[in-house]
């Protein structure tokens, strides 16, 4: 952060963000002090140095390896049923750390703001990031702000990078799936993708679909406590669970068979998919972990998952088999087998 | 609104099906009619297919069970020696279509004399253009749109696939120079195109092997 010590508290009085808020002058200091430093309220950020600093020994108490990740968030609209871009920017990066078995600790926050954004919207996003970070037990420790000309960005883009520590003995990797393993998912799939289509208001559907946007780190910690030997784990975001399962099948050189009748899909999501010709297997999720686990550990893992708020509807959705290698096969409700491939491009609605 | 214009490339279903049915090498036995088109136009426009061409046609939904049921309905028509328009997709498609939508279409669009379709060439009345009452939105009126003609690649056999003359995998470029990543013909572009479906869900090595064998046989 390029700002001086907060000797006196500064107030941002503007209603909308203008280019002056990114110029490095007083307007920018007011924005950083009043919106970001006050909003995120973390000791590392409050020092207003150009970088956050960590004590190595305190990191060592969590494990023996550092994990680091970054992700950018460009969702439109900024606010949608059940979440907003701020919540997404925290949970997305926290989840990317958590699925590696890491305990997420610190986040950075880079904001690219389009000139004209309402300050009130920005405050809401920051408050949402802070609340979500608190829920996840992580701190936002460093940040950056840019304001760009109208049209050069869409309202607000957020980048967060995250650092976590992987406890000794945990080794989650996409190439570790083996025949006999089972695949567990922590609940209804496709909610986020469907909620975003719905929130854009182009369909005027009767039901409101809520995003599943949620942090997964505490659920995953509980899973790793009963089974430190979870073989593979990813959060099924863009590309849906189909993409994650294809990545596992490819990396592990095995096949994964999904049982369609075991897939948890809400009626509202299924209905929207039928109208538009979308496949819920490819719809984005923001709070779904897909874990490949040894079959004999599945019951114990499911038990702790179902007792957790993020895992109430957890179930086994697929199994790992030897053949056909690097393929994902869906056993359909009416008894057929369908190849579930990676998407080539975007999923497109039906034409005729 | 001054800064909105539309370059209209909408096509019509009935003249296109007619052109396919009139082509001498056509090998189609029956039709599954598109559900969303039918939701707007209703059952009536398809009546010429059983009446003039004596082919069964079933308006069909999109889910796997819809398709299965519609194929069953087509086969039933054959076995009972009937041919008529049947509507499997009744939960969405009303018999008379969507009148407000049809009125809106007629208000804004009129038939073109002819339109060029990929794989099938120029077909009379197979496209629509914007009526002169809406010329202020018509890109063809507002801008100088060159009348570009882009010929189908010579090796592309989409037309023969559409007419049932060959199966997708029998096309010379299927799976080699024409794939979903680099499509040459319309049927490979959409995930719902016949060629894309064969490519994604068929056994590709087996299909290519089969094609090479039949090519070898015909060469011998």
Coordinates of N, CA and C in Angstrom, one line a residue, chain A residues 270 273-278 282 327 332-334 338-342 344 348-352, chain B residues 34-38 62-66 68 89 91-92 180-181 189-192 200-202:
Chain A
X270 N -32.0 -28.3 -12.5 CA -32.2 -29.2 -13.6 C -33.2 -28.6 -14.6
X273 N -31.5 -26.1 -16.8 CA -30.6 -26.8 -17.7 C -31.4 -27.4 -18.9
X274 N -32.6 -27.9 -18.6 CA -33.4 -28.5 -19.6 C -33.9 -27.5 -20.6
X275 N -34.3 -26.3 -20.1 CA -34.8 -25.3 -21.0 C -33.7 -24.8 -21.9
X276 N -32.5 -24.6 -21.3 CA -31.4 -24.0 -22.1 C -30.5 -25.0 -22.8
X277 N -30.7 -26.2 -22.4 CA -29.8 -27.2 -23.0 C -28.4 -27.2 -22.4
X278 N -28.3 -26.8 -21.1 CA -27.0 -26.8 -20.5 C -26.9 -28.1 -19.7
X282 N -21.3 -29.5 -16.2 CA -20.3 -28.5 -16.6 C -20.5 -27.1 -16.0
X327 N -10.7 -41.6 -19.3 CA -12.1 -41.3 -19.7 C -13.0 -41.1 -18.5
X332 N -26.2 -43.4 -17.4 CA -27.4 -42.6 -17.5 C -28.5 -43.2 -16.7
X333 N -29.5 -42.4 -16.4 CA -30.7 -42.9 -15.7 C -31.4 -44.0 -16.4
X334 N -31.3 -44.0 -17.7 CA -32.0 -45.1 -18.5 C -31.1 -46.2 -18.9
X338 N -22.5 -42.7 -21.3 CA -22.2 -41.6 -22.1 C -20.8 -41.1 -21.7
X339 N -20.0 -40.8 -22.7 CA -18.7 -40.2 -22.5 C -18.8 -38.8 -22.0
X340 N -18.2 -38.4 -20.9 CA -18.3 -37.0 -20.4 C -16.9 -36.4 -20.7
X341 N -16.8 -35.7 -21.7 CA -15.5 -35.1 -22.1 C -15.3 -33.7 -21.6
X342 N -14.1 -33.2 -21.7 CA -13.8 -31.8 -21.4 C -14.6 -31.0 -22.5
X344 N -14.9 -28.1 -25.2 CA -13.9 -27.5 -26.2 C -13.9 -26.0 -25.9
X348 N -22.7 -23.9 -24.8 CA -23.7 -23.0 -25.5 C -25.1 -23.5 -25.3
X349 N -26.0 -22.6 -25.2 CA -27.4 -23.0 -25.1 C -27.8 -23.7 -26.4
X350 N -29.0 -24.4 -26.4 CA -29.5 -25.0 -27.6 C -29.8 -24.0 -28.7
X351 N -29.7 -24.5 -29.9 CA -30.0 -23.6 -31.0 C -31.4 -23.7 -31.5
X352 N -31.9 -24.9 -31.7 CA -33.2 -25.0 -32.3 C -34.2 -25.6 -31.4
Chain B
X34 N -37.6 -29.9 -34.6 CA -36.9 -29.1 -33.5 C -37.9 -28.5 -32.5
X35 N -37.7 -28.8 -31.2 CA -38.6 -28.4 -30.2 C -38.8 -26.9 -30.1
X36 N -37.7 -26.1 -30.1 CA -37.8 -24.7 -29.8 C -38.4 -24.0 -31.0
X37 N -38.1 -24.4 -32.2 CA -38.7 -23.8 -33.4 C -40.2 -24.1 -33.3
X38 N -40.6 -25.3 -33.0 CA -42.0 -25.7 -33.0 C -42.8 -24.9 -31.9
X62 N -35.7 -32.3 -25.9 CA -34.2 -32.4 -26.0 C -33.6 -33.4 -25.1
X63 N -34.3 -33.9 -24.1 CA -33.7 -34.8 -23.1 C -33.6 -36.2 -23.8
X64 N -32.7 -37.0 -23.3 CA -32.5 -38.3 -23.9 C -33.8 -39.1 -24.0
X65 N -34.6 -39.0 -22.9 CA -35.9 -39.8 -23.0 C -36.8 -39.2 -24.0
X66 N -36.8 -37.9 -24.2 CA -37.6 -37.3 -25.3 C -37.2 -37.9 -26.6
X68 N -35.7 -40.7 -27.3 CA -36.0 -42.1 -27.4 C -37.5 -42.3 -27.7
X89 N -43.4 -33.4 -27.7 CA -43.0 -32.3 -26.8 C -44.1 -31.5 -26.3
X91 N -45.4 -30.9 -23.6 CA -45.2 -30.1 -22.3 C -44.7 -28.7 -22.6
X92 N -44.2 -28.5 -23.8 CA -43.7 -27.2 -24.2 C -44.3 -26.6 -25.5
X180 N -14.1 -30.5 -33.7 CA -14.7 -29.4 -33.0 C -13.8 -28.3 -32.7
X181 N -12.5 -28.5 -32.6 CA -11.5 -27.4 -32.4 C -11.3 -26.6 -33.7
X189 N -19.6 -27.6 -35.9 CA -19.5 -26.3 -35.1 C -20.2 -26.5 -33.8
X190 N -21.6 -26.7 -33.9 CA -22.4 -26.8 -32.7 C -22.2 -28.2 -32.1
X191 N -22.2 -28.2 -30.7 CA -22.1 -29.5 -30.0 C -23.3 -30.4 -30.4
X192 N -24.4 -29.8 -30.9 CA -25.5 -30.6 -31.2 C -25.5 -31.0 -32.7
X200 N -17.6 -36.6 -30.7 CA -17.4 -36.6 -29.3 C -17.8 -37.9 -28.6
X201 N -18.8 -38.5 -29.1 CA -19.4 -39.7 -28.4 C -19.2 -41.0 -29.1
X202 N -18.7 -40.9 -30.4 CA -18.5 -42.2 -31.1 C -17.1 -42.7 -30.7

